[in-house]
Amino acid sequence: MELSSLQKARYAYQPKLPQMLRGGIAEISVSEGAETKSVADCEKIQALFPNTYGKKEIVFKKGTNTAEAKKLNVGVILSGGQAPGGHNVICGLYDALKSTNPENQLFGFKGGPSGLIEDSYIVFDDAYIDAYRNTGGFDIIGSGRTKLETREQFAIVADVCKKHEISAVVIIGGDDSNTNAAVLAEYFAETNAGVQVIGCPKTIDGDLKNEDIECSFGFDTATKTYSELIGNIERDANSAKKYWHFVKVMGRSASHVALECALETQPNICLISEEVAEKKMSLSEIADYIADSVAGRAAKGMNFGVAIIPEGVVEFVPEFAVLIAEINELLAGAKADEFNALPTWADKYAFIEKGLTKESMEVFAILPQGIQQQLFLERDPHGNVQVSLIESEKLFSALVADKLAARKAAGEYKGKFSALHHFLGYEGRCAFPSNFDADYCYSLGYNAFMLIQYGYNGYLSKISNLSKPATEWVAGGMPITKMMNIERRHGEDKPVIRKALVELDGKPFKFFEANREKWAQETCYVYPGAIQYYGPAEVCDLTTRTLALEKAE
Ligand code: FBP
């Protein structure tokens, strides 16, 4: 493989650890805090996790290491969507493991959780690990979205661990994967399997966040990458002065990514899905809101602008959610075949008109034909609409164009509206990790080893105080059950880690809310430029605006 100059240079970067993890494993001791309880539904969670519930929060500190330095084999998996820094979690884990005892072995199970079931693995060595230090992507061992959730699967994992004398598994994943990590930890405890499970918080979406997890890794790099591109688009818009750019950004459900990008770049418009749901906004109201900015700017001679659209927004529009539910119902079972057999779109449209309620048909009718067809033609294997494939950036620009045409006809608008569309998603998920993510991830991995060495099971590797320099970060662990509550999923009550949506009374949203009117009518763009890896710390080690605002004293 040919290496870029940056890749070679990044190999040499030494990630920063919190002070308490520096100076060698022999000098790290542990301090146990209070017993924990889950954020809600305590009795139910306790009943489901009798062996791992209520354990103590722990913090590492400088002191004599009292853990037994026995030989250890550890397994690790990457789970779910890529997030910059995943390689460094593995590097930190590997370095801690090997510095304790060079005989220790790290098994990387390939292709995500399925690697554990299929016993597909590699054993890392220095040369292999060194080729991935401080790099983006998950290609070190690959990832996957298979869920580890049944007792049959757990029994296979126990056998695989036994075969390789693995006494701990590190699961690097999002809310679902860490939920499954907690269930697996409970299974191992109940069956005395002699295997510990440690989770690490990953996802660019930023929705694995709570009072213990200040942010998931990958969010920093992904939002900086998107913000660079949005800043470039803003500069182009401000140069050419002839286009409105509609930029959809990744984030399956929560709008943390969109909000952070807006805080970084100050676009004219940024939709926040959680606000759309809270205010029960209709598609027409959202389109009017954007059209007001387009028209206001046009009146001042500015026929250009930038609008950020969060990936998941349509699901948060109440009338759209009802429409999707009705379409799923309309095409359930054999009715899908009947629909697919209809020869023309006109025939299909008549079928749809007959099957939807009047209200949903009104919503359907205002959609551009391309989106209407997407809703019916591109469905998942269960026949459901694939909401994530809906090109919402095109949807909103089309709805805005309709609004503006109506305003023009009424003599209320005289501008020009020419829209361009972008989707920023995969280009941010595997970028070289920022210094923040490189440091944070390496620390998470190193810290995961400390939790293993001290014998903890069902814990999340926790690094906090993240808005401060890395030396002041705090390393420790939190029982995963503390973050759980009961939620209804697919018709069943399930213990899960609560997904964190954007808080409308939180400081990041409040800051955005206080400024957005000005951004909508004027041109207040900020051009963040590329991620800086070398240079002054105030440029290179900057955290996200979200974290800085949340932790502002
Ligand atoms: P995770 O929650 O697994 O970290 O993945 C998040 C994400 O990147 C979303 O932003 C996006 O909607 C989704 O994955 C895309 O999934 P896929 O990689 O399967 O296309």
Tab-separated table of N, CA, C and O in Angstrom, residues 173-244:
chain	number	residue	atom	x	y	z
A	173	GLY	N	-18.486	0.475	20.235
A	173	GLY	CA	-19.724	0.650	19.491
A	173	GLY	C	-20.600	1.761	20.042
A	173	GLY	O	-20.229	2.481	20.972
A	174	GLY	N	-21.792	1.886	19.455
A	174	GLY	CA	-22.733	2.929	19.852
A	174	GLY	C	-23.686	2.459	20.937
A	174	GLY	O	-23.389	1.504	21.670
A	175	ASP	N	-24.834	3.109	21.038
A	175	ASP	CA	-25.763	2.803	22.135
A	175	ASP	C	-26.261	1.353	22.085
A	175	ASP	O	-26.274	0.670	23.118
A	176	ASP	N	-26.599	0.870	20.895
A	176	ASP	CA	-27.084	-0.511	20.786
A	176	ASP	C	-25.980	-1.517	21.143
A	176	ASP	O	-26.217	-2.474	21.880
A	177	SER	N	-24.775	-1.274	20.612
A	177	SER	CA	-23.678	-2.229	20.853
A	177	SER	C	-23.293	-2.252	22.325
A	177	SER	O	-22.953	-3.305	22.878
A	178	ASN	N	-23.339	-1.087	22.971
A	178	ASN	CA	-22.993	-1.059	24.397
A	178	ASN	C	-24.107	-1.656	25.256
A	178	ASN	O	-23.849	-2.237	26.309
A	179	THR	N	-25.350	-1.499	24.792
A	179	THR	CA	-26.457	-2.192	25.465
A	179	THR	C	-26.203	-3.698	25.398
A	179	THR	O	-26.293	-4.420	26.408
A	180	ASN	N	-25.852	-4.167	24.202
A	180	ASN	CA	-25.590	-5.600	24.045
A	180	ASN	C	-24.366	-6.030	24.849
A	180	ASN	O	-24.309	-7.156	25.353
A	181	ALA	N	-23.390	-5.114	24.989
A	181	ALA	CA	-22.210	-5.419	25.811
A	181	ALA	C	-22.634	-5.668	27.261
A	181	ALA	O	-22.133	-6.596	27.920
A	182	ALA	N	-23.582	-4.874	27.737
A	182	ALA	CA	-24.048	-5.043	29.126
A	182	ALA	C	-24.753	-6.388	29.289
A	182	ALA	O	-24.589	-7.086	30.307
A	183	VAL	N	-25.542	-6.771	28.291
A	183	VAL	CA	-26.280	-8.041	28.375
A	183	VAL	C	-25.289	-9.224	28.321
A	183	VAL	O	-25.417	-10.196	29.067
A	184	LEU	N	-24.267	-9.083	27.477
A	184	LEU	CA	-23.258	-10.132	27.379
A	184	LEU	C	-22.468	-10.244	28.690
A	184	LEU	O	-22.174	-11.352	29.174
A	185	ALA	N	-22.162	-9.087	29.280
A	185	ALA	CA	-21.427	-9.087	30.562
A	185	ALA	C	-22.235	-9.803	31.638
A	185	ALA	O	-21.696	-10.593	32.442
A	186	GLU	N	-23.540	-9.554	31.636
A	186	GLU	CA	-24.408	-10.202	32.631
A	186	GLU	C	-24.420	-11.719	32.399
A	186	GLU	O	-24.340	-12.500	33.351
A	187	TYR	N	-24.483	-12.106	31.134
A	187	TYR	CA	-24.486	-13.533	30.801
A	187	TYR	C	-23.194	-14.193	31.303
A	187	TYR	O	-23.216	-15.263	31.915
A	188	PHE	N	-22.057	-13.545	31.044
A	188	PHE	CA	-20.776	-14.113	31.473
A	188	PHE	C	-20.700	-14.205	32.993
A	188	PHE	O	-20.150	-15.163	33.543
A	189	ALA	N	-21.254	-13.179	33.665
A	189	ALA	CA	-21.222	-13.208	35.138
A	189	ALA	C	-22.101	-14.337	35.660
A	189	ALA	O	-21.708	-15.112	36.538
A	190	GLU	N	-23.292	-14.442	35.076
A	190	GLU	CA	-24.266	-15.462	35.524
A	190	GLU	C	-23.719	-16.875	35.306
A	190	GLU	O	-23.907	-17.762	36.136
A	191	THR	N	-23.030	-17.069	34.199
A	191	THR	CA	-22.565	-18.419	33.859
A	191	THR	C	-21.128	-18.680	34.332
A	191	THR	O	-20.548	-19.714	33.979
A	192	ASN	N	-20.582	-17.736	35.090
A	192	ASN	CA	-19.190	-17.869	35.557
A	192	ASN	C	-18.233	-18.212	34.427
A	192	ASN	O	-17.369	-19.081	34.556
A	193	ALA	N	-18.403	-17.520	33.311
A	193	ALA	CA	-17.593	-17.840	32.124
A	193	ALA	C	-16.144	-17.368	32.270
A	193	ALA	O	-15.281	-17.775	31.491
A	194	GLY	N	-15.902	-16.501	33.229
A	194	GLY	CA	-14.535	-15.997	33.403
A	194	GLY	C	-14.125	-15.037	32.299
A	194	GLY	O	-12.940	-14.923	31.962
A	195	VAL	N	-15.102	-14.341	31.715
A	195	VAL	CA	-14.799	-13.349	30.661
A	195	VAL	C	-15.423	-12.012	31.065
A	195	VAL	O	-16.600	-11.963	31.435
A	196	GLN	N	-14.618	-10.972	31.001
A	196	GLN	CA	-15.120	-9.624	31.288
A	196	GLN	C	-15.510	-8.944	29.973
A	196	GLN	O	-14.948	-9.262	28.928
A	197	VAL	N	-16.426	-7.966	30.062
A	197	VAL	CA	-16.797	-7.182	28.882
A	197	VAL	C	-16.654	-5.698	29.218
A	197	VAL	O	-17.155	-5.230	30.252
A	198	ILE	N	-15.971	-4.979	28.341
A	198	ILE	CA	-15.793	-3.534	28.513
A	198	ILE	C	-16.260	-2.848	27.233
A	198	ILE	O	-15.922	-3.289	26.130
A	199	GLY	N	-17.037	-1.776	27.373
A	199	GLY	CA	-17.522	-1.032	26.199
A	199	GLY	C	-16.748	0.263	26.003
A	199	GLY	O	-16.159	0.804	26.950
A	200	CYS	N	-16.747	0.754	24.760
A	200	CYS	CA	-16.154	2.065	24.454
A	200	CYS	C	-17.149	2.850	23.605
A	200	CYS	O	-17.710	2.300	22.651
A	201	PRO	N	-17.377	4.139	23.933
A	201	PRO	CA	-18.459	4.903	23.284
A	201	PRO	C	-18.086	5.486	21.921
A	201	PRO	O	-17.332	6.440	21.838
A	202	LYS	N	-18.643	4.917	20.878
A	202	LYS	CA	-18.350	5.349	19.507
A	202	LYS	C	-19.604	5.787	18.778
A	202	LYS	O	-20.648	5.169	18.953
A	203	THR	N	-19.594	6.821	18.027
A	203	THR	CA	-20.506	7.133	16.933
A	203	THR	C	-20.323	8.589	16.541
A	203	THR	O	-20.266	9.474	17.407
A	204	ILE	N	-20.246	8.824	15.228
A	204	ILE	CA	-20.128	10.213	14.772
A	204	ILE	C	-21.412	10.975	15.067
A	204	ILE	O	-21.411	12.196	15.106
A	205	ASP	N	-22.524	10.241	15.268
A	205	ASP	CA	-23.814	10.919	15.453
A	205	ASP	C	-23.879	11.729	16.745
A	205	ASP	O	-24.728	12.605	16.889
A	206	GLY	N	-23.006	11.411	17.698
A	206	GLY	CA	-22.965	12.173	18.951
A	206	GLY	C	-24.148	11.888	19.876
A	206	GLY	O	-24.366	12.600	20.861
A	207	ASP	N	-24.928	10.840	19.581
A	207	ASP	CA	-26.124	10.613	20.387
A	207	ASP	C	-25.903	9.600	21.516
A	207	ASP	O	-26.841	9.251	22.231
A	208	LEU	N	-24.656	9.130	21.667
A	208	LEU	CA	-24.327	8.305	22.842
A	208	LEU	C	-23.658	9.265	23.814
A	208	LEU	O	-22.440	9.502	23.757
A	209	LYS	N	-24.478	9.856	24.647
A	209	LYS	CA	-24.007	10.960	25.482
A	209	LYS	C	-24.951	11.049	26.671
A	209	LYS	O	-26.160	10.938	26.513
A	210	ASN	N	-24.385	11.247	27.840
A	210	ASN	CA	-25.198	11.386	29.038
A	210	ASN	C	-24.320	11.978	30.129
A	210	ASN	O	-23.224	12.465	29.827
A	211	GLU	N	-24.759	11.909	31.383
A	211	GLU	CA	-23.940	12.585	32.394
A	211	GLU	C	-22.578	11.910	32.578
A	211	GLU	O	-21.658	12.522	33.119
A	212	ASP	N	-22.426	10.698	32.069
A	212	ASP	CA	-21.128	10.027	32.175
A	212	ASP	C	-20.304	10.100	30.893
A	212	ASP	O	-19.081	10.064	30.946
A	213	ILE	N	-20.978	10.154	29.756
A	213	ILE	CA	-20.239	10.214	28.486
A	213	ILE	C	-20.381	11.629	27.939
A	213	ILE	O	-21.459	12.022	27.487
A	214	GLU	N	-19.301	12.379	27.971
A	214	GLU	CA	-19.386	13.772	27.522
A	214	GLU	C	-19.531	13.839	26.003
A	214	GLU	O	-20.184	14.738	25.480
A	215	CYS	N	-18.869	12.923	25.305
A	215	CYS	CA	-19.161	12.784	23.867
A	215	CYS	C	-18.635	11.439	23.387
A	215	CYS	O	-17.730	10.866	23.997
A	216	SER	N	-19.246	10.961	22.317
A	216	SER	CA	-18.762	9.707	21.734
A	216	SER	C	-17.614	10.066	20.794
A	216	SER	O	-17.567	11.178	20.257
A	217	PHE	N	-16.709	9.128	20.586
A	217	PHE	CA	-15.580	9.468	19.713
A	217	PHE	C	-16.014	9.473	18.257
A	217	PHE	O	-16.995	8.833	17.878
A	218	GLY	N	-15.292	10.256	17.459
A	218	GLY	CA	-15.615	10.372	16.039
A	218	GLY	C	-16.418	11.612	15.722
A	218	GLY	O	-16.315	12.171	14.624
A	219	PHE	N	-17.212	12.071	16.681
A	219	PHE	CA	-18.061	13.258	16.481
A	219	PHE	C	-17.192	14.475	16.170
A	219	PHE	O	-17.502	15.281	15.288
A	220	ASP	N	-16.082	14.595	16.907
A	220	ASP	CA	-15.198	15.751	16.748
A	220	ASP	C	-14.658	15.824	15.313
A	220	ASP	O	-14.782	16.847	14.638
A	221	THR	N	-14.075	14.723	14.842
A	221	THR	CA	-13.460	14.725	13.511
A	221	THR	C	-14.506	14.859	12.410
A	221	THR	O	-14.316	15.620	11.451
A	222	ALA	N	-15.592	14.101	12.546
A	222	ALA	CA	-16.604	14.118	11.473
A	222	ALA	C	-17.185	15.523	11.332
A	222	ALA	O	-17.303	16.048	10.215
A	223	THR	N	-17.510	16.159	12.452
A	223	THR	CA	-18.124	17.496	12.342
A	223	THR	C	-17.108	18.531	11.854
A	223	THR	O	-17.470	19.461	11.135
A	224	LYS	N	-15.831	18.331	12.215
A	224	LYS	CA	-14.820	19.264	11.695
A	224	LYS	C	-14.647	19.075	10.188
A	224	LYS	O	-14.455	20.041	9.449
A	225	THR	N	-14.717	17.835	9.734
A	225	THR	CA	-14.596	17.573	8.290
A	225	THR	C	-15.777	18.185	7.537
A	225	THR	O	-15.605	18.871	6.531
A	226	TYR	N	-16.994	17.935	8.038
A	226	TYR	CA	-18.172	18.514	7.368
A	226	TYR	C	-18.117	20.042	7.424
A	226	TYR	O	-18.482	20.722	6.465
A	227	SER	N	-17.677	20.564	8.557
A	227	SER	CA	-17.656	22.028	8.701
A	227	SER	C	-16.658	22.651	7.738
A	227	SER	O	-16.894	23.746	7.211
A	228	GLU	N	-15.554	21.975	7.526
A	228	GLU	CA	-14.598	22.493	6.541
A	228	GLU	C	-15.299	22.601	5.183
A	228	GLU	O	-15.243	23.630	4.509
A	229	LEU	N	-16.005	21.505	4.804
A	229	LEU	CA	-16.648	21.476	3.487
A	229	LEU	C	-17.783	22.499	3.403
A	229	LEU	O	-17.946	23.178	2.384
A	230	ILE	N	-18.551	22.628	4.488
A	230	ILE	CA	-19.645	23.610	4.482
A	230	ILE	C	-19.059	25.025	4.391
A	230	ILE	O	-19.567	25.879	3.659
A	231	GLY	N	-17.968	25.259	5.119
A	231	GLY	CA	-17.293	26.564	5.035
A	231	GLY	C	-16.843	26.854	3.604
A	231	GLY	O	-17.003	27.970	3.097
A	232	ASN	N	-16.320	25.818	2.941
A	232	ASN	CA	-15.889	26.007	1.545
A	232	ASN	C	-17.082	26.337	0.654
A	232	ASN	O	-17.006	27.185	-0.238
A	233	ILE	N	-18.198	25.624	0.914
A	233	ILE	CA	-19.413	25.881	0.123
A	233	ILE	C	-19.912	27.305	0.388
A	233	ILE	O	-20.320	28.027	-0.532
A	234	GLU	N	-19.854	27.724	1.647
A	234	GLU	CA	-20.296	29.092	1.984
A	234	GLU	C	-19.454	30.115	1.226
A	234	GLU	O	-19.958	31.111	0.718
A	235	ARG	N	-18.150	29.837	1.191
A	235	ARG	CA	-17.261	30.809	0.532
A	235	ARG	C	-17.578	30.842	-0.972
A	235	ARG	O	-17.563	31.902	-1.596
A	236	ASP	N	-17.886	29.677	-1.518
A	236	ASP	CA	-18.247	29.640	-2.939
A	236	ASP	C	-19.565	30.386	-3.153
A	236	ASP	O	-19.696	31.179	-4.102
A	237	ALA	N	-20.508	30.149	-2.253
A	237	ALA	CA	-21.811	30.829	-2.372
A	237	ALA	C	-21.622	32.341	-2.310
A	237	ALA	O	-22.210	33.092	-3.087
A	238	ASN	N	-20.763	32.767	-1.419
A	238	ASN	CA	-20.530	34.196	-1.215
A	238	ASN	C	-19.700	34.797	-2.352
A	238	ASN	O	-19.689	36.010	-2.534
A	239	SER	N	-19.012	33.942	-3.097
A	239	SER	CA	-18.226	34.419	-4.237
A	239	SER	C	-19.109	34.518	-5.481
A	239	SER	O	-19.163	35.550	-6.135
A	240	ALA	N	-19.819	33.406	-5.756
A	240	ALA	CA	-20.618	33.355	-6.985
A	240	ALA	C	-21.931	34.125	-6.836
A	240	ALA	O	-22.467	34.655	-7.803
A	241	LYS	N	-22.451	34.136	-5.641
A	241	LYS	CA	-23.684	34.853	-5.297
A	241	LYS	C	-24.873	34.466	-6.182
A	241	LYS	O	-25.688	35.298	-6.550
A	242	LYS	N	-24.940	33.184	-6.552
A	242	LYS	CA	-26.075	32.800	-7.415
A	242	LYS	C	-26.750	31.487	-7.025
A	242	LYS	O	-27.696	31.083	-7.677
A	243	TYR	N	-26.228	30.801	-6.000
A	243	TYR	CA	-26.845	29.521	-5.640
A	243	TYR	C	-27.265	29.472	-4.171
A	243	TYR	O	-26.580	30.013	-3.303
A	244	TRP	N	-28.339	28.745	-3.948
A	244	TRP	CA	-28.685	28.310	-2.583
A	244	TRP	C	-28.248	26.839	-2.480
A	244	TRP	O	-28.650	26.012	-3.284
